[in-house]
Structure formats: C-alpha cells, structure tokens
PDB file of C-alpha atoms in Angstrom:
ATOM      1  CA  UNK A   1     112.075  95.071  57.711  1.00 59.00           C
ATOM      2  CA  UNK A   2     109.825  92.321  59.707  1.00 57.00           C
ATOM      3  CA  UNK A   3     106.312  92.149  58.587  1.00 58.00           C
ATOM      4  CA  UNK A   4     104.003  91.897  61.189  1.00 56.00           C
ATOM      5  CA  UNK A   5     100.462  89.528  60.808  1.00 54.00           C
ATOM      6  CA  UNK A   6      97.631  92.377  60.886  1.00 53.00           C
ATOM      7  CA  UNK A   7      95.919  89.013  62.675  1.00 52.00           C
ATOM      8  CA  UNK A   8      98.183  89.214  65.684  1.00 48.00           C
ATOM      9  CA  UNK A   9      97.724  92.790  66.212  1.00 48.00           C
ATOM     10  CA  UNK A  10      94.044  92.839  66.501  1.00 50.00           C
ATOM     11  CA  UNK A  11      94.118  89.612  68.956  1.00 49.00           C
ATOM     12  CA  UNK A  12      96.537  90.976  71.163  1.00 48.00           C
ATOM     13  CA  UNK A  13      94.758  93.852  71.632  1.00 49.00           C
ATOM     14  CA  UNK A  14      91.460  92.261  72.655  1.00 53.00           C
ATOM     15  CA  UNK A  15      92.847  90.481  75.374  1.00 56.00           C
ATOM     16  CA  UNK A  16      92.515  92.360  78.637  1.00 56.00           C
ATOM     17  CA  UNK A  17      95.847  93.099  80.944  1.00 52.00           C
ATOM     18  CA  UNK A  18      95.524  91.180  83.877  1.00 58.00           C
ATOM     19  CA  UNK A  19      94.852  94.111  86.795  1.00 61.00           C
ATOM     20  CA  UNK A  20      96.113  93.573  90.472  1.00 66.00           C
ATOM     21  CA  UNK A  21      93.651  92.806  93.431  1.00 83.00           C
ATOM     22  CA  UNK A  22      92.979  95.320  96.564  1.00 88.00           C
ATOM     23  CA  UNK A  23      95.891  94.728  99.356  1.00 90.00           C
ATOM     24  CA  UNK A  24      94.312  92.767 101.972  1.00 91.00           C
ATOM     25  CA  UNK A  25      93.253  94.792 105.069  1.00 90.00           C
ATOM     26  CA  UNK A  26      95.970  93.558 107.401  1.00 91.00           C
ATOM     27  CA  UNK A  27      97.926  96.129 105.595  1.00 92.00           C
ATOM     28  CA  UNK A  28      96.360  99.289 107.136  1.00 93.00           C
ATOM     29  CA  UNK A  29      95.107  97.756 110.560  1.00 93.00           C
ATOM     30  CA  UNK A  30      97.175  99.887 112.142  1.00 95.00           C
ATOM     31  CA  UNK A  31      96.930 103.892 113.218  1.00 94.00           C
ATOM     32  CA  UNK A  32     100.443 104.384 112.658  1.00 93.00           C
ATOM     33  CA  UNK A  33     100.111 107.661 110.637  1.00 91.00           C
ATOM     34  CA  UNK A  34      98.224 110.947 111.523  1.00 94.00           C
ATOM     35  CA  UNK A  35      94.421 111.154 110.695  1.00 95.00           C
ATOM     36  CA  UNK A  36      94.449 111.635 107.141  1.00 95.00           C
ATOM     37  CA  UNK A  37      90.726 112.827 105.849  1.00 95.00           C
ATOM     38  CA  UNK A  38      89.251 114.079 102.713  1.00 95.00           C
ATOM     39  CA  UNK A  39      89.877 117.812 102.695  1.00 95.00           C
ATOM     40  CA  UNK A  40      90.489 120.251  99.346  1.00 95.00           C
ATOM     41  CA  UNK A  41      94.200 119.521  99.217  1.00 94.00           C
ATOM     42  CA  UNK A  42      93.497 115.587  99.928  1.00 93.00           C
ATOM     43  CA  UNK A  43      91.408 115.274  96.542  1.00 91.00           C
ATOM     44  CA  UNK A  44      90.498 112.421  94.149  1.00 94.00           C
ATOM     45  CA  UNK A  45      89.653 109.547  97.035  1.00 94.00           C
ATOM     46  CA  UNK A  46      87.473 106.774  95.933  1.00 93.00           C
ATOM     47  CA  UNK A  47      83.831 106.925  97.308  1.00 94.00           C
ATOM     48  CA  UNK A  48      84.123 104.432 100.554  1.00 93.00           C
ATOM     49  CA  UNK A  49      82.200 101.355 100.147  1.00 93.00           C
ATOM     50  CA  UNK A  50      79.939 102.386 102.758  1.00 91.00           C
ATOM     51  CA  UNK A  51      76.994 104.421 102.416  1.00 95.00           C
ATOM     52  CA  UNK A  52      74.038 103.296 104.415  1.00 94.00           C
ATOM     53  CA  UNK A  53      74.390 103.337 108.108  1.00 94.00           C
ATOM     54  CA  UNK A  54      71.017 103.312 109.300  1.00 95.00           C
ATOM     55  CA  UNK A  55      69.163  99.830 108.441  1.00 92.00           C
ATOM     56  CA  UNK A  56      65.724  98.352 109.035  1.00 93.00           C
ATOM     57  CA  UNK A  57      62.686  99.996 110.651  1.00 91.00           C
ATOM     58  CA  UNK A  58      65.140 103.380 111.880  1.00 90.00           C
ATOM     59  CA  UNK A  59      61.535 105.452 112.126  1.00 93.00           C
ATOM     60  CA  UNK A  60      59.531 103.193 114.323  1.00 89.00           C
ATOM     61  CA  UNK A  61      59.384 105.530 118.156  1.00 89.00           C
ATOM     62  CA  UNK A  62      61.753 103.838 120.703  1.00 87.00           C
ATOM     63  CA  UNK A  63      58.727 102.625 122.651  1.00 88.00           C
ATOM     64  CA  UNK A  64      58.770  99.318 120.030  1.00 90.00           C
ATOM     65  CA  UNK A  65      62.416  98.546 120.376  1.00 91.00           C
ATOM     66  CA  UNK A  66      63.764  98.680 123.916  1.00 92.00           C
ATOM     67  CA  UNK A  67      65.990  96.029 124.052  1.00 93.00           C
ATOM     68  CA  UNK A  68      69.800  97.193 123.066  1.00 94.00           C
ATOM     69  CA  UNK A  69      72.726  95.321 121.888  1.00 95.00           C
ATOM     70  CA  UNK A  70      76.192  96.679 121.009  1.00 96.00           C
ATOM     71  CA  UNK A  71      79.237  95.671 119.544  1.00 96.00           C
ATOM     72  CA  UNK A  72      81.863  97.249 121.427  1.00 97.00           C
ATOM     73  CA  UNK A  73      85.804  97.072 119.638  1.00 96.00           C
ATOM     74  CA  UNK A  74      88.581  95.874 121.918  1.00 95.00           C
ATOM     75  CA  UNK A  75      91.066  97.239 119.969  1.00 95.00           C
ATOM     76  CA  UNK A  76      92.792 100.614 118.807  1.00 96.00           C
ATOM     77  CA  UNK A  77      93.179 100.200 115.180  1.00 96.00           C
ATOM     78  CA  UNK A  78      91.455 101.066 111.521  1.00 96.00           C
ATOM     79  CA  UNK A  79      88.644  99.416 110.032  1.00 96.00           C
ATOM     80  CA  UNK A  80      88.255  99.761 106.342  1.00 95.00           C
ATOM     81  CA  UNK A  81      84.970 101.050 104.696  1.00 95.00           C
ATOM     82  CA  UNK A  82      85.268  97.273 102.746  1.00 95.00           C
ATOM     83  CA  UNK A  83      85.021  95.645 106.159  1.00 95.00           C
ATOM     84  CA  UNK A  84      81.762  98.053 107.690  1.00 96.00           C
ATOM     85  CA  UNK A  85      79.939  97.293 104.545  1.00 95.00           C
ATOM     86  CA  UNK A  86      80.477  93.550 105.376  1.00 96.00           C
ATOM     87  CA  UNK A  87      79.416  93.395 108.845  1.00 96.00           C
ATOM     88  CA  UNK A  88      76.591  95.823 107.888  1.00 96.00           C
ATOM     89  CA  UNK A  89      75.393  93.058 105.350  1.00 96.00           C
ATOM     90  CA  UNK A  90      75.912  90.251 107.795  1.00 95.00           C
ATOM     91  CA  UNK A  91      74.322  91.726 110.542  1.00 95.00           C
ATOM     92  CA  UNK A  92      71.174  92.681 108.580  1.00 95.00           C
ATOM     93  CA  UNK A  93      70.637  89.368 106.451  1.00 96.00           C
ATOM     94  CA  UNK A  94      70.833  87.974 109.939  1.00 95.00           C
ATOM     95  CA  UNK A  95      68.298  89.595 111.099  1.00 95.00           C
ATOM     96  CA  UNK A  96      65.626  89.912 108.780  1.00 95.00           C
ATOM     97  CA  UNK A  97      66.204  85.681 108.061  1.00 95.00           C
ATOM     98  CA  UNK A  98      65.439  85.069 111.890  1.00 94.00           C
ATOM     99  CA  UNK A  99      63.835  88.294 113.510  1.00 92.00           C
ATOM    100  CA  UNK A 100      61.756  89.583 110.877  1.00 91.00           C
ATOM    101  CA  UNK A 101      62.304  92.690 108.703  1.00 91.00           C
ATOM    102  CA  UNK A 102      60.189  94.924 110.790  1.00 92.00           C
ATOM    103  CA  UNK A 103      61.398  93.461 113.952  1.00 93.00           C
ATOM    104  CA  UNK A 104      65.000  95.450 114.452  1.00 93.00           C
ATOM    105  CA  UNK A 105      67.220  98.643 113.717  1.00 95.00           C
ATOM    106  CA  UNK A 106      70.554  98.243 112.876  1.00 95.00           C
ATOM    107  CA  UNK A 107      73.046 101.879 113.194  1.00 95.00           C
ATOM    108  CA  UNK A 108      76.898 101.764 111.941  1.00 95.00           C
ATOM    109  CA  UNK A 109      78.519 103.858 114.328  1.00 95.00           C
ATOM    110  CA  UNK A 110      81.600 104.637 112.893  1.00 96.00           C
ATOM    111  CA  UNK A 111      82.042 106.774 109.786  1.00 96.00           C
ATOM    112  CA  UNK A 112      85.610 106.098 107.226  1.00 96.00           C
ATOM    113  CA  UNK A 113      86.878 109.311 107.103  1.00 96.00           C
ATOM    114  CA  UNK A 114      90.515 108.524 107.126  1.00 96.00           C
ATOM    115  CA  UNK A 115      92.294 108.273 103.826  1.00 96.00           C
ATOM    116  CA  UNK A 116      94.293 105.048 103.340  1.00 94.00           C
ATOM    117  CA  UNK A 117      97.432 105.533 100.735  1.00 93.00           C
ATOM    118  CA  UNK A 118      99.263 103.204  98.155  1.00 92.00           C
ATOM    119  CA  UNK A 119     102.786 104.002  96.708  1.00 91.00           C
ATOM    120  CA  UNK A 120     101.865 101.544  93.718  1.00 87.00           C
ATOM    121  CA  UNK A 121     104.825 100.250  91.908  1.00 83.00           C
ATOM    122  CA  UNK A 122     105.532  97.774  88.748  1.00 76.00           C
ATOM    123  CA  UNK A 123     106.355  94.168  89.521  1.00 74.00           C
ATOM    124  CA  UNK A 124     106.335  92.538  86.304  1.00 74.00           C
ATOM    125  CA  UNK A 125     109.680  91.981  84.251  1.00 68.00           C
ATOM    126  CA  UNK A 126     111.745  94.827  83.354  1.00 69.00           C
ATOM    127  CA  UNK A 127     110.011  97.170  85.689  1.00 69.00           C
ATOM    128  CA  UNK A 128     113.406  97.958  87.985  1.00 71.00           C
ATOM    129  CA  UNK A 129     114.170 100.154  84.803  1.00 71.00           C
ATOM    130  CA  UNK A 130     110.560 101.777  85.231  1.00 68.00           C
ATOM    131  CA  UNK A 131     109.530 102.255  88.897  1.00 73.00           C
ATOM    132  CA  UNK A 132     111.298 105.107  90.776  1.00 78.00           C
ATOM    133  CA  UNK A 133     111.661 102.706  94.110  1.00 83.00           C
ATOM    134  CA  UNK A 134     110.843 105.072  97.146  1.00 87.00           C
ATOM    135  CA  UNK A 135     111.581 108.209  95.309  1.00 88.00           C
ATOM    136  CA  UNK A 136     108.894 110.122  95.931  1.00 89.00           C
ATOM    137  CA  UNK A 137     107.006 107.351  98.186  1.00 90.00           C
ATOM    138  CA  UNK A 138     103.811 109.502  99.819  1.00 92.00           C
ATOM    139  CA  UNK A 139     101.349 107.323  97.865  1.00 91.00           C
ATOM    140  CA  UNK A 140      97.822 107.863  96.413  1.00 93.00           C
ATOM    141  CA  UNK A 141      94.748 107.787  97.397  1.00 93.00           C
ATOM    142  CA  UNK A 142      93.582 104.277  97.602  1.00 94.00           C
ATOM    143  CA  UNK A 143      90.472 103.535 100.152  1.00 95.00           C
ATOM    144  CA  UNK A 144      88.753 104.762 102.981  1.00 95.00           C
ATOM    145  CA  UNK A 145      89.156 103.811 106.782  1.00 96.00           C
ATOM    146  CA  UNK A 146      87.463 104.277 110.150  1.00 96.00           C
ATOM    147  CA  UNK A 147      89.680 105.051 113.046  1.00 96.00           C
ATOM    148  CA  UNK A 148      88.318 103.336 116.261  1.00 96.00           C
ATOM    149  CA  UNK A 149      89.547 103.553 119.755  1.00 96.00           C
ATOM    150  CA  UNK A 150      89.471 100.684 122.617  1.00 97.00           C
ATOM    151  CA  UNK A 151      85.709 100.322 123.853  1.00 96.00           C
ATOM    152  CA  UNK A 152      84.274 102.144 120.602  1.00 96.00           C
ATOM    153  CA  UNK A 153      80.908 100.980 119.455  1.00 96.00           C
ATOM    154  CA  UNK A 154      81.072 100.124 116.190  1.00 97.00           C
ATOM    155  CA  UNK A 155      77.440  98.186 115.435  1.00 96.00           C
ATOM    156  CA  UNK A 156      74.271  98.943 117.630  1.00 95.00           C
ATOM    157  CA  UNK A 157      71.434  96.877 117.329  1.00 95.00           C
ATOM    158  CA  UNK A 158      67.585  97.712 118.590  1.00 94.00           C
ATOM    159  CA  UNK A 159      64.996  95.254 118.707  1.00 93.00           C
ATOM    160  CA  UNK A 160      61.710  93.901 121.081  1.00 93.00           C
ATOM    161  CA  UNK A 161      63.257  92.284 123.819  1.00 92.00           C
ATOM    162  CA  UNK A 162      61.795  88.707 123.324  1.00 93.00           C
ATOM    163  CA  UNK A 163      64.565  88.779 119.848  1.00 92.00           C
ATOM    164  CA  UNK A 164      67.737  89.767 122.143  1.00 94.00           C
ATOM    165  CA  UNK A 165      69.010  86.788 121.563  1.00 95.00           C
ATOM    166  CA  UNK A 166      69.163  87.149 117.830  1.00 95.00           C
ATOM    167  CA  UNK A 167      70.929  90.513 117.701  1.00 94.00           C
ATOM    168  CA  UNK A 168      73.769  88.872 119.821  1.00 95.00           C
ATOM    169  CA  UNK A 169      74.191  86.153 116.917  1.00 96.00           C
ATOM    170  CA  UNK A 170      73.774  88.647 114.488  1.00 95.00           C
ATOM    171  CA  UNK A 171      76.604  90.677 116.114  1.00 95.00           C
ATOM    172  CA  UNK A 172      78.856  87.343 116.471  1.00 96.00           C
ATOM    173  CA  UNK A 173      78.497  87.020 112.950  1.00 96.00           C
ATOM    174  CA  UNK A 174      79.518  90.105 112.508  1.00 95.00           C
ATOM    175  CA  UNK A 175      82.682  89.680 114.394  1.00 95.00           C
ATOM    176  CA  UNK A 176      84.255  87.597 111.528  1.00 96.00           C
ATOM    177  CA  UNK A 177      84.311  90.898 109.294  1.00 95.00           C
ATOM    178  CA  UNK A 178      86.452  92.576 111.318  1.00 96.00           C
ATOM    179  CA  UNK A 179      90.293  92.497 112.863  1.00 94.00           C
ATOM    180  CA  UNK A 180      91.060  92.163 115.756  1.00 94.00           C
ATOM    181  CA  UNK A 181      88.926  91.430 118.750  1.00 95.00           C
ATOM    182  CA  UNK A 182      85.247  92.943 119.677  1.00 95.00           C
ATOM    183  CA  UNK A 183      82.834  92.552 122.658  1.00 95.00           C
ATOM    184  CA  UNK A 184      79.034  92.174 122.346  1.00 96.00           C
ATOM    185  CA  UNK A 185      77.370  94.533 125.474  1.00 95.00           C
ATOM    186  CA  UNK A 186      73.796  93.872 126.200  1.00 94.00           C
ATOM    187  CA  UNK A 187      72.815  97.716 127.141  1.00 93.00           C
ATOM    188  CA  UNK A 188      70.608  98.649 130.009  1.00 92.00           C
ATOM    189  CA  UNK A 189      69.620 101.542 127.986  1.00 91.00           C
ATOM    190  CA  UNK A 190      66.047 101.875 126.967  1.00 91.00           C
ATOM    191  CA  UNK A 191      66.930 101.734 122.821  1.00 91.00           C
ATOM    192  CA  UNK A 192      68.907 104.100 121.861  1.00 92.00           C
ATOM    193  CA  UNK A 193      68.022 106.749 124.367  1.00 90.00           C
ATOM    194  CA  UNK A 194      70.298 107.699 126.923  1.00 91.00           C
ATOM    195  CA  UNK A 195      67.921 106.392 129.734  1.00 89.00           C
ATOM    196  CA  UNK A 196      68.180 102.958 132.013  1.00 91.00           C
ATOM    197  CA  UNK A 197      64.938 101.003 131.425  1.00 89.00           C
ATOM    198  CA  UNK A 198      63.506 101.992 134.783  1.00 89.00           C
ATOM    199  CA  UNK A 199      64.216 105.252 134.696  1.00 90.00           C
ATOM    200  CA  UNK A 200      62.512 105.790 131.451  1.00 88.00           C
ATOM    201  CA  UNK A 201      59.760 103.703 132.897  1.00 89.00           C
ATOM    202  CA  UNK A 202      59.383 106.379 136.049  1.00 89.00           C
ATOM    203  CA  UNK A 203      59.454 109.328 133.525  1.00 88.00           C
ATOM    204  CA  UNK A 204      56.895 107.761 131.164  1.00 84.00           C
ATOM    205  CA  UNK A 205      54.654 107.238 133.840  1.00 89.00           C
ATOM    206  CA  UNK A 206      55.325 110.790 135.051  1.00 86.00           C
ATOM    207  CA  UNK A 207      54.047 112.051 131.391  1.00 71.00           C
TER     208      UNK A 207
END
C-alpha cells in the first residue's frame, strides 16, 4: 500500500477550485422562449442585481423638474438585471458629477421578472463519463431578465430644464450598458406627468 504525505493532503485542500464566470449576456439577448417569471413552481432564482429603481431627489413636487428625457429601446429583446444595474450606476454618477445631487430624478422603467436558465455541464477532463449531455436539458435557474419591446422606455430622467443637456449625456452613457440599439427622446411632457408643458401651464393657472 502507497503512503500518502499527511503534508500534501492538507495543501491540496486549501487551495480553492477554480469556479466558472457568468455567460456573457449575448447569450440570452434574445426572447426566444415564453415569459418565464418567478412563480411557486419556478423556485430558488437568485435575487436580480437590481433593486433600486427610483434614484436622486424622487420626492421633490414636479413643479422643480419639468424638463424630461427618455431612453427609448429600439429593439425587441431581454435585458439582464446585471445590465439595468449598470446603466442605473452610469446614469446616476453622471449626474450627480455634473448636475448636482439635488438637481435630477432618475426612474428604471423596466422590472427583470423573467427567469433566465442554464443547463450547466462539466468541461474539464474526464467529464464525458460524468455529464448526462442533453438528457434532461431544461436548465436551472441562473439570473434575472427584463423583457422589452420596440419603443419601450427603459431609463427616464427629470431635471430643471437649464441641465437637459446633461441627462442626454448621461443617457448616452448609458447606452454602452446595454445591447442592441436605444434612442434618447427629449419629452414634451411636463416631468413625469402625463401633461404637454403648456397645457399644464393653462391648468396651473386655472388653479
């Protein structure tokens, strides 16, 4: 019988198995399969990476903030909770570097309710023996995705309108977090009310 160094064991041990990285988004751009959300059959889904979709000064009245800027997707396709969080980040950082922090409020329109799958299988040596192939393929639960449609808004800016400007940079930046291709829409809305400008300047007045 071999002996085996007690030495060997304990350092072999210690050193960690190297663990795979997340499958880049290009992978589940598409909305090939049905919606797939989070229901009491559909259980054990990892908490999306998203959770705050209202940023900056969201209480101030929408007399402070008429100006309106939107990011409108061109595109029918998914959008992972990894990616909102991005943009959300970018758009913010953005905007409190060049508009102020008290100067804008930024809402995430889209929610990641659809459940993205893996079928994860072995790829190191020996592991035809091990993995079962596509027996058995419908995968696990793996991420969280937002299903958007073609002229969806996905980020809407308010701000004074002297900083318009600003939110449409912020947006552009935002741009680069996401597939495929976006629009940014300067509204005529009066902040995030469903009134033009002049209209809600003709009811004000009215009292």
């Amino acid at each position: 019988a071999h002996r085996i160094c007690p030495s060997f064991l304990s350092s072999s041990s210690s050193t960690p198995l190297p663990t795979m990285g997340r499958r880049p988004a290009r992978c589940y751009r598409y909305n090939k399969n049905k919606p797939y959300p989070k229901t009491r059959y559909c259980r054990g889904v990892p908490d999306p990476k998203i959770r705050i979709f209202d940023v900056g000064k969201k209480k101030i009245p929408c007399d402070e903030f008429p100006a309106t800027v939107h990011l409108v997707c061109d595109e029918y396709q998914q959008l992972t909770s990894e990616a909102l969080e991005a943009a959300r980040i970018a758009v913010n950082k953005y905007m409190i570097t060049n508009a102020g922090r008290d100067f804008f409020h930024i809402r995430m329109r889209p929610h990641p309710f659809n459940v993205i799958r893996i079928n994860k299988t072995l790829s190191c040596a020996g592991a035809d023996r091990l993995s079962s192939g596509m027996r058995g393929a419908f995968g696990k639960s793996y991420g969280t995705a937002a299903r958007v449609d073609i002229g969806q808004v996905l980020i809407s800016v308010r701000t004074k309108e002297e900083k318009c400007q600003i939110a449409c940079e912020a947006l552009r930046r935002a741009k680069f977090k996401f597939p495929g291709r976006q629009k940014i829409h300067v509204s005529s809305k009066f902040g995030f009310t469903r009134f033009t400008k002049d209209d809600y300047a003709k009811w004000k007045a009215m009292g």
